[in-house]
CSV table of C-alpha atoms in Angstrom, one decimal:
chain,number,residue,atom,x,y,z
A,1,UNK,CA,72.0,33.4,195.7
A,2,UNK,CA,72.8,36.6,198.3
A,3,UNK,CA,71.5,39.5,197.5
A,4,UNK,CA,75.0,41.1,197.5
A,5,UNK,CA,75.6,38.1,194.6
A,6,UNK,CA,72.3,39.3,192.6
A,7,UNK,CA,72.8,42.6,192.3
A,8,UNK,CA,76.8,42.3,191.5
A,9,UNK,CA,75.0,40.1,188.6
A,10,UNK,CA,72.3,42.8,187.8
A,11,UNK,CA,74.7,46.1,187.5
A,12,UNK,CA,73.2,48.0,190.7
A,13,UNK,CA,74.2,48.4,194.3
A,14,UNK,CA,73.2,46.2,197.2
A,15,UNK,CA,71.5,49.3,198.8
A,16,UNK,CA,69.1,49.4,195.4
A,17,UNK,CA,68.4,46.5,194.7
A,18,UNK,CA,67.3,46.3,198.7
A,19,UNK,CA,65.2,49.0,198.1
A,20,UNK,CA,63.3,47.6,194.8
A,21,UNK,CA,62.7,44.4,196.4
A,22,UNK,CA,61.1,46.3,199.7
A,23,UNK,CA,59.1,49.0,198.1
A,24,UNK,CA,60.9,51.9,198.9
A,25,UNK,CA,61.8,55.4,198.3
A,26,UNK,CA,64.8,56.2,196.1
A,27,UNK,CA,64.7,54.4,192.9
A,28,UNK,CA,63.2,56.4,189.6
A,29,UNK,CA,60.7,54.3,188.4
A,30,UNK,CA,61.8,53.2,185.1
A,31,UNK,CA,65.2,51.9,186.8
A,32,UNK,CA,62.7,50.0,189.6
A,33,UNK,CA,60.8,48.3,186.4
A,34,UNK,CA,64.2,47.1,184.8
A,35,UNK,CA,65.5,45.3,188.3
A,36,UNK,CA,62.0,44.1,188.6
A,37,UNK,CA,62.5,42.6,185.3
A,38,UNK,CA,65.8,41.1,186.0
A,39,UNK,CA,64.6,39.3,189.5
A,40,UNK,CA,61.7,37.8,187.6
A,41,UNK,CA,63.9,36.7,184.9
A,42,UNK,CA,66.7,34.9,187.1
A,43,UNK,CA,63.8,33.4,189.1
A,44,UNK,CA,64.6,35.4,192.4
A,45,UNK,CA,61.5,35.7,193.8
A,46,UNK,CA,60.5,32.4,194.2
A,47,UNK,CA,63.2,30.6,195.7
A,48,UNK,CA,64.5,33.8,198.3
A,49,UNK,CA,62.1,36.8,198.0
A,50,UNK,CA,58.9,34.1,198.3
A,51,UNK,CA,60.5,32.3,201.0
A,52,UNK,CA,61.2,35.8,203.1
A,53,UNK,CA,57.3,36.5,202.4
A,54,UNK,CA,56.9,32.7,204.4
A,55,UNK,CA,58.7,33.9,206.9
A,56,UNK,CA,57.5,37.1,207.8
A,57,UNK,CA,53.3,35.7,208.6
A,58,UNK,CA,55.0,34.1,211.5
A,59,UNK,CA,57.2,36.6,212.5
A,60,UNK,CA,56.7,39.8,214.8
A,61,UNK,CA,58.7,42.3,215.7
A,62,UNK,CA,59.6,44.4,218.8
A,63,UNK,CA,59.8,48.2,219.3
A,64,UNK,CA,60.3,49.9,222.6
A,65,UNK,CA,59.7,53.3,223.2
A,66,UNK,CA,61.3,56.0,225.9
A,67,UNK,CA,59.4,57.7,228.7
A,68,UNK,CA,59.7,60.9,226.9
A,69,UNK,CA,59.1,63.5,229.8
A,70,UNK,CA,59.2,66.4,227.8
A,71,UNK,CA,56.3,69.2,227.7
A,72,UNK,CA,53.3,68.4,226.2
A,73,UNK,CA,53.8,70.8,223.9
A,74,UNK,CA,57.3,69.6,222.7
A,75,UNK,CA,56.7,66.2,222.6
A,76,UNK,CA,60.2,64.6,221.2
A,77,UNK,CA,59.6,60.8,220.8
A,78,UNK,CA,55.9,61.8,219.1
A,79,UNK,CA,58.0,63.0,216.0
A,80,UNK,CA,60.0,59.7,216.0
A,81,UNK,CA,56.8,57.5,216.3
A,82,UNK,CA,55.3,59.3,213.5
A,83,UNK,CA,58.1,58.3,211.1
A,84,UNK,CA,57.7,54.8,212.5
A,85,UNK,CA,53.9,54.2,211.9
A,86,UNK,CA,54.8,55.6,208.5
A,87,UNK,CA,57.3,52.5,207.6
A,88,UNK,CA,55.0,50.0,209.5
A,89,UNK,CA,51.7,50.8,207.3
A,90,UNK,CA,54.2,49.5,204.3
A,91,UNK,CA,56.2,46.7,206.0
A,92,UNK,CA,52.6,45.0,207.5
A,93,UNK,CA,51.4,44.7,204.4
A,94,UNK,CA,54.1,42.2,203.9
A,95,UNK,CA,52.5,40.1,207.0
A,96,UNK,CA,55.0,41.0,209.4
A,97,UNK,CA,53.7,42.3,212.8
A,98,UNK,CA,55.3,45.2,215.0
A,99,UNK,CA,54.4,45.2,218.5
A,100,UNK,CA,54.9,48.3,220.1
A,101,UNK,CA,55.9,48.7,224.2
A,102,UNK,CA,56.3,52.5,226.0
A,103,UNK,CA,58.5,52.6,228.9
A,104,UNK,CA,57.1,54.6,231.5
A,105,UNK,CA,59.8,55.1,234.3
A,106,UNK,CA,62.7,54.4,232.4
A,107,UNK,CA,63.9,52.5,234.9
A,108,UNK,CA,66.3,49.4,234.0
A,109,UNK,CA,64.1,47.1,235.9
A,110,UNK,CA,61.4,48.2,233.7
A,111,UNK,CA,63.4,48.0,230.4
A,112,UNK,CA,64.4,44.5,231.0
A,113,UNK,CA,60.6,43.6,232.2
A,114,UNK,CA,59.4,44.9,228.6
A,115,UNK,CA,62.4,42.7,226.6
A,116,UNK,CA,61.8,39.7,228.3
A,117,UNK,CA,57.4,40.1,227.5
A,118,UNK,CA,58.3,40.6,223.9
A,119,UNK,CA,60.5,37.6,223.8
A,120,UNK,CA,58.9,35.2,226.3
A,121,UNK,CA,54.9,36.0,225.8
A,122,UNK,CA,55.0,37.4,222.2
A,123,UNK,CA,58.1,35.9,220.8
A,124,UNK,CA,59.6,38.7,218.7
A,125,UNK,CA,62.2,38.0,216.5
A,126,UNK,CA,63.9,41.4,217.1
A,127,UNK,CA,63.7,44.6,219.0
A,128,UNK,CA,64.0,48.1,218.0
A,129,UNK,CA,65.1,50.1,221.8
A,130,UNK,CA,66.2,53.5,222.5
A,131,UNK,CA,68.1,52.5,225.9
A,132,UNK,CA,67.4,55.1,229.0
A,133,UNK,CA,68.9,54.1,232.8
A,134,UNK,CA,71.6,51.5,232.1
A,135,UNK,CA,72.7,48.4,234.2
A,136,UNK,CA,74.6,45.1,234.2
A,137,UNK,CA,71.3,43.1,234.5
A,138,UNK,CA,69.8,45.4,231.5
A,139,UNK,CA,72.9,44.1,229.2
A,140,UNK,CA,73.0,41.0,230.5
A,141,UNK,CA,69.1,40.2,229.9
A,142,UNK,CA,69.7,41.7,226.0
A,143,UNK,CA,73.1,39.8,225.8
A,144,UNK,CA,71.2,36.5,226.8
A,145,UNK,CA,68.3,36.9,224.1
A,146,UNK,CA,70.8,38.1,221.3
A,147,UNK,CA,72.8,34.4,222.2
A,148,UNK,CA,69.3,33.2,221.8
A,149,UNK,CA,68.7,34.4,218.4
A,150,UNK,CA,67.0,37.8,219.2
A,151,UNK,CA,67.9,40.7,216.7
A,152,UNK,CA,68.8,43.9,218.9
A,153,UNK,CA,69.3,47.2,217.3
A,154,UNK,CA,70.0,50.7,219.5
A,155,UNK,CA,68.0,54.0,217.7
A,156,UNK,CA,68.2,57.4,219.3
A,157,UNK,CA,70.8,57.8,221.6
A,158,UNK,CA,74.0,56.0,220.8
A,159,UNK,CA,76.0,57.3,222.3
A,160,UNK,CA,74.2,57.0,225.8
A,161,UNK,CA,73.8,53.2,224.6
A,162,UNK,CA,77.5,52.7,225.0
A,163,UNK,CA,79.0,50.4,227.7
A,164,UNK,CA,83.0,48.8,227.8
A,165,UNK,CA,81.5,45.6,227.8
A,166,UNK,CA,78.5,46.0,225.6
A,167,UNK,CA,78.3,47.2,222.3
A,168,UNK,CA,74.9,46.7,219.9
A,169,UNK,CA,75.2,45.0,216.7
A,170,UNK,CA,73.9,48.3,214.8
A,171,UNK,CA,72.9,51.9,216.4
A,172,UNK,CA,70.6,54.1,214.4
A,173,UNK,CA,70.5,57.5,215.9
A,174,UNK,CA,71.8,61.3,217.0
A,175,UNK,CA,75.7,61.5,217.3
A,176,UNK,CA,75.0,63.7,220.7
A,177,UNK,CA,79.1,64.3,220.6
A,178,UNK,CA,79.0,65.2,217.6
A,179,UNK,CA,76.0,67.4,218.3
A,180,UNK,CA,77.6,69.1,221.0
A,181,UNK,CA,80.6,69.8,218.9
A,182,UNK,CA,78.5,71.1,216.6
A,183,UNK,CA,76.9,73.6,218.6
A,184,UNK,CA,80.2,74.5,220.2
A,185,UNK,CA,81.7,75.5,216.8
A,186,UNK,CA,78.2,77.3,216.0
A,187,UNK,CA,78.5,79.9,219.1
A,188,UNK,CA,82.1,80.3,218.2
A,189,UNK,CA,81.3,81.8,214.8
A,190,UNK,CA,78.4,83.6,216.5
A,191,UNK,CA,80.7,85.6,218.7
A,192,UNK,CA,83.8,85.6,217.2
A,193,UNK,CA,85.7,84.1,218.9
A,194,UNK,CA,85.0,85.8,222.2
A,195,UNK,CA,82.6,86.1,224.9
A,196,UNK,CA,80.9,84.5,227.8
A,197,UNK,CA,78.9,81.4,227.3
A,198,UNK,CA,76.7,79.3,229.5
A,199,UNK,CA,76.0,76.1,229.0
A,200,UNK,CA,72.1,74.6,230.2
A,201,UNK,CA,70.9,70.4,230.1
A,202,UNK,CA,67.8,68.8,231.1
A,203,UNK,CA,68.0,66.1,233.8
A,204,UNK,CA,71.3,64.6,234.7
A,205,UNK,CA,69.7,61.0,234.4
A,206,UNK,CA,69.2,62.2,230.7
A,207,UNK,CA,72.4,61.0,229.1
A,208,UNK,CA,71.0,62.9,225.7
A,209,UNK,CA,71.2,66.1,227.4
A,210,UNK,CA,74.5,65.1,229.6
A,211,UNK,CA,76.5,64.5,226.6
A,212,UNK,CA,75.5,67.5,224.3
A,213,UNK,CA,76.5,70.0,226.8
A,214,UNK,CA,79.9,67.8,227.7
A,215,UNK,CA,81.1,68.2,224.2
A,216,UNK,CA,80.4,71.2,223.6
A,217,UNK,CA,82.1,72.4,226.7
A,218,UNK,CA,85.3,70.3,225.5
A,219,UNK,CA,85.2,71.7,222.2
A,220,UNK,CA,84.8,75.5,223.6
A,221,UNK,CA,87.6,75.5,225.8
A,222,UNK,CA,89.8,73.3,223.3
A,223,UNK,CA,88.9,75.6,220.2
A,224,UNK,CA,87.8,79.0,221.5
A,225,UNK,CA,90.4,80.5,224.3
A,226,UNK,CA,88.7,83.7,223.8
A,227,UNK,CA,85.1,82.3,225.3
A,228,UNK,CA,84.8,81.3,229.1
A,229,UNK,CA,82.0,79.2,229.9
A,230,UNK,CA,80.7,80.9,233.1
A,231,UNK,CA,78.5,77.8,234.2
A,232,UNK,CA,77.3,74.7,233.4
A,233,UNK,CA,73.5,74.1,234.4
A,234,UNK,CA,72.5,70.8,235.3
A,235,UNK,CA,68.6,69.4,236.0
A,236,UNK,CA,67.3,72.4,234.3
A,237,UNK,CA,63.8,71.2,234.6
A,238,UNK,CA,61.0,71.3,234.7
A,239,UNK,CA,59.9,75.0,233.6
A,240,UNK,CA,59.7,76.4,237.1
A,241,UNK,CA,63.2,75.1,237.5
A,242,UNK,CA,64.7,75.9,234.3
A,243,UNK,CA,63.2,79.7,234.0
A,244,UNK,CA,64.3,80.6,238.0
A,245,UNK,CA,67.6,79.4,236.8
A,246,UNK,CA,68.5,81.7,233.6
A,247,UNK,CA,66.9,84.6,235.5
A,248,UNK,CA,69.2,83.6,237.9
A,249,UNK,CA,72.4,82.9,235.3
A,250,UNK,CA,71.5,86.7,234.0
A,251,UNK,CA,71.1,88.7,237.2
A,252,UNK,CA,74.7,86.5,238.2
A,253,UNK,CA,76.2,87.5,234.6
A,254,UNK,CA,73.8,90.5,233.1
A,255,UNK,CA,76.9,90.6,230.1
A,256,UNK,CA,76.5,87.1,229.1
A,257,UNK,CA,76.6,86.4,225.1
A,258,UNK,CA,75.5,83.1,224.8
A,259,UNK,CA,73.8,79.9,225.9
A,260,UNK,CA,73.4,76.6,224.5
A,261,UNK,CA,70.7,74.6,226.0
A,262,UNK,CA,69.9,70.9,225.4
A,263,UNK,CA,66.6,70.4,227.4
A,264,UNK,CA,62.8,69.7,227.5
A,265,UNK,CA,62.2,72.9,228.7
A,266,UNK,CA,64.3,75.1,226.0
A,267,UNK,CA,61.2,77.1,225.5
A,268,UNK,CA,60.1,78.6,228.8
A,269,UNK,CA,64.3,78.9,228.7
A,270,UNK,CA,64.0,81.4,226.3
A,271,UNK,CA,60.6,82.6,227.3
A,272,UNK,CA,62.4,84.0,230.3
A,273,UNK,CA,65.0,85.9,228.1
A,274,UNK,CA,62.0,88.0,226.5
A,275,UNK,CA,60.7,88.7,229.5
A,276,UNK,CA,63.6,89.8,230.2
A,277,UNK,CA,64.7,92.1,227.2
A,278,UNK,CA,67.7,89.7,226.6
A,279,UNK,CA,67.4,88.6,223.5
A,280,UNK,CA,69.3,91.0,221.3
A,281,UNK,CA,72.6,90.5,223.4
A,282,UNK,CA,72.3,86.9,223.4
A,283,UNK,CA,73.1,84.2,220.7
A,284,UNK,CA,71.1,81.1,221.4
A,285,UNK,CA,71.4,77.6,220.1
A,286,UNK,CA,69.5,74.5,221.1
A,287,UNK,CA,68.5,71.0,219.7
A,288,UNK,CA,65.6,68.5,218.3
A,289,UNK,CA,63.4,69.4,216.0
A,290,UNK,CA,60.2,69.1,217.3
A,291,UNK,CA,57.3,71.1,215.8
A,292,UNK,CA,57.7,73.8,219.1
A,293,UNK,CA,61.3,74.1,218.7
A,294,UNK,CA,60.9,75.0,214.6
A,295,UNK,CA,57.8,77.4,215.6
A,296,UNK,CA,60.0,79.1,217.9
A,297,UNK,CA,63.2,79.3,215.4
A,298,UNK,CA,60.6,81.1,213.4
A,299,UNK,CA,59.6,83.4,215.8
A,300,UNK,CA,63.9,84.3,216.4
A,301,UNK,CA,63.7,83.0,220.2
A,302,UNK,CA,66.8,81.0,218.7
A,303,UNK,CA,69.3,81.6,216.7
A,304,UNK,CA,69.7,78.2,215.6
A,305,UNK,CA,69.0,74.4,216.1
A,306,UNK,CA,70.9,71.1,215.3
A,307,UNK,CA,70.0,67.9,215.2
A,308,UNK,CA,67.7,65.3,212.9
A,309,UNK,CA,64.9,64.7,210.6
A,310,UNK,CA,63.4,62.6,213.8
A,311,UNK,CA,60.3,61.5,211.9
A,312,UNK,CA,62.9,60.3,209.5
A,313,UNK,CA,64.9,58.6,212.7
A,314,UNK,CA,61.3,56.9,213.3
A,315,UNK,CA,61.2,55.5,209.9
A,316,UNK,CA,64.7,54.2,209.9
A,317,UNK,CA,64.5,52.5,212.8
A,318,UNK,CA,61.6,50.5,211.5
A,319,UNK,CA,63.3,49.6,208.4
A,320,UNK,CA,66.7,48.7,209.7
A,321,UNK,CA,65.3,46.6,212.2
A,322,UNK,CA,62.9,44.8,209.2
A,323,UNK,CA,66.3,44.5,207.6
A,324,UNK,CA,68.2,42.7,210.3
A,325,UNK,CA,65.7,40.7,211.3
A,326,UNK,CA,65.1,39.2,207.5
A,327,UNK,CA,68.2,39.7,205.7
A,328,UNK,CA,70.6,39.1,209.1
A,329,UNK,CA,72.5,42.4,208.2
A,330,UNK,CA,72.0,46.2,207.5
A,331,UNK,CA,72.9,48.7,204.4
A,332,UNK,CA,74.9,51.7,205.5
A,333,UNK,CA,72.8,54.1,204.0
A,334,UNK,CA,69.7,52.9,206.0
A,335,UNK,CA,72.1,53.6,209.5
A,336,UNK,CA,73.0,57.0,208.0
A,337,UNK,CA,70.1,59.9,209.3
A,338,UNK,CA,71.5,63.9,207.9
A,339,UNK,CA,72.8,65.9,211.2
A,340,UNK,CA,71.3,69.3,210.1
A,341,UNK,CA,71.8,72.9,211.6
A,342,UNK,CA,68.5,75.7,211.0
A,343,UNK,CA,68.4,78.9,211.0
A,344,UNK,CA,65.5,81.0,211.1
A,345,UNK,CA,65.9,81.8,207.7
A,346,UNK,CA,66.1,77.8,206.3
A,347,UNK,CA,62.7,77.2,207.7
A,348,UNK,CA,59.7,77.2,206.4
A,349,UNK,CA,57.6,81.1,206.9
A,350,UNK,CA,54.8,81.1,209.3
């Protein structure tokens, strides 16, 4: 018997019924006890749920990390791998194993180094990866290894993970389009209608950034006549960089009204706007919320910030992986993670 076929029999969704039998979040606990009670009495456990537990001693399971070059202050990929040592304290208890690799360059070469250690020496049975600088050989090496029998899911940046010739099985992640749309429609409520915008992303080999920004200029000049967008910074970064650059944008446009700015180095970004008595003319939207980002929400450096739970991200990622690996298939609620905007006022007081 599936588990699609169990719970149809039972009365609940497929989602719930994946949840009781994993231990997690989202079921009151009186309705947990009475699917408990219905597994146990249609003799469930034994012949699937005992088996999966058989499985699982023997099996271990791959996540890769990015080369998150952010400041050490705003450390992006630290919220997401906060969320994912959350899931794995409950998923090892099973007996599975997570073994967990940090890319350091980002390189391709690199990346496919990693995937073929976790396959060849440690011999996962699937791999979480946020994908960073893309090539043939890169989708080639994963395309070889899924043939094989290798689980492969994408988390973080799915859209970046996009190829013609590749596509992953499932992505788990930020919508950076969507994002970038978003924010567009954001700093067109801001102003009005009206103004002049500019638009600031971290490196260009950063397809997170890259894509944000892209949107958002598409969506600006497709919905918002009334705003120009007076320049689009590339490479802003690192903070030497990105702060000689908006003093330069504002001495080049001292009437500008807005910026959005998807980057590492958002904060010195607007750390150069108080210094130079800026703020009050200028509506400000950025993304991620990392634990600087929120602090300086609070403090009204900007005016608002999109983007998603990424502890939560984290903890998804570990799950969905869990799932595929075991079950051969994932719930849509366990791909969906909230986009969110925040405004000073939706966070939490210093």
């Amino acid at each position: 018997m599936t588990l699609k076929e169990l719970a149809l029999e039972i009365g609940c969704s497929r989602a719930t019924l994946d949840r009781v039998i994993n231990n997690r979040e989202g079921v009151g606990e009186e309705r947990r006890k009475e699917i408990l009670k219905q597994i146990e009495e249609r003799g469930y456990r034994p012949n699937v749920v005992g088996k999966m537990l058989a499985i699982q001693h023997r099996t271990v399971i791959g996540v890769i990390l990015c080369a998150d070059i952010t400041p050490v202050e705003n450390p992006l990929f630290h919220e997401i791998y906060a969320g994912m040592l959350k899931a794995v304290e409950i998923l090892e208890k099973t007996g599975v194993s997570f073994m967990f690799r940090h890319i350091k360059s980002g390189k391709a070469s690199e990346q496919i180094t990693v995937i073929n250690e976790l396959v060849e020496v440690y011999r996962v049975s699937g791999i979480a990866i946020s994908l960073e600088e893309k090539s043939e050989d890169l989708f080639e090496t994963i395309r070889v290894h899924m043939n094989n029998g290798v689980k492969f899911i994408s988390y973080f940046n799915i859209n970046g993970a996009q190829n013609t010739e590749f596509q992953f099985p499932y992505e788990i992640g930020i919508n950076q389009k969507r994002e970038g749309n978003v924010a567009a429609g954001l700093m067109g409520k801001f102003l009005r209608g009206k103004g002049k915008v500019a638009l600031l992303s971290g490196l260009e080999k950063n397809l997170v950034h890259q894509i944000r920004i892209d949107s958002a200029k598409e969506h600006l000049e497709q919905a918002y006549p009334g705003i120009r967008v007076v320049e689009v910074g590339r490479n802003t970064y690192p903070e030497d960089i990105a702060m000689a650059k908006v003093e330069k944008l504002l001495e080049d446009y001292p009437d500008l009204d807005g910026i959005i700015v998807s980057c590492g180095s958002a904060g010195y970004i607007v750390e150069m706007v108080q210094k130079l008595q800026k703020k009050d003319q200028l509506s400000i939207i950025a993304f991620d919320f990392t634990r600087q980002m929120e602090k300086d929400l609070r403090l009204g450096y900007f005016d608002a910030l999109i983007g998603v739970n990424l502890e939560r991200l984290g903890y998804t990622t570990i799950y969905a992986i869990y799932d595929y690996v075991f079950q051969n298939e994932i719930t849509d609620d366990t791909l969906y993670v909230a986009l969110q905007i925040k405004l000073k006022e939706t966070v939490t007081p210093l």
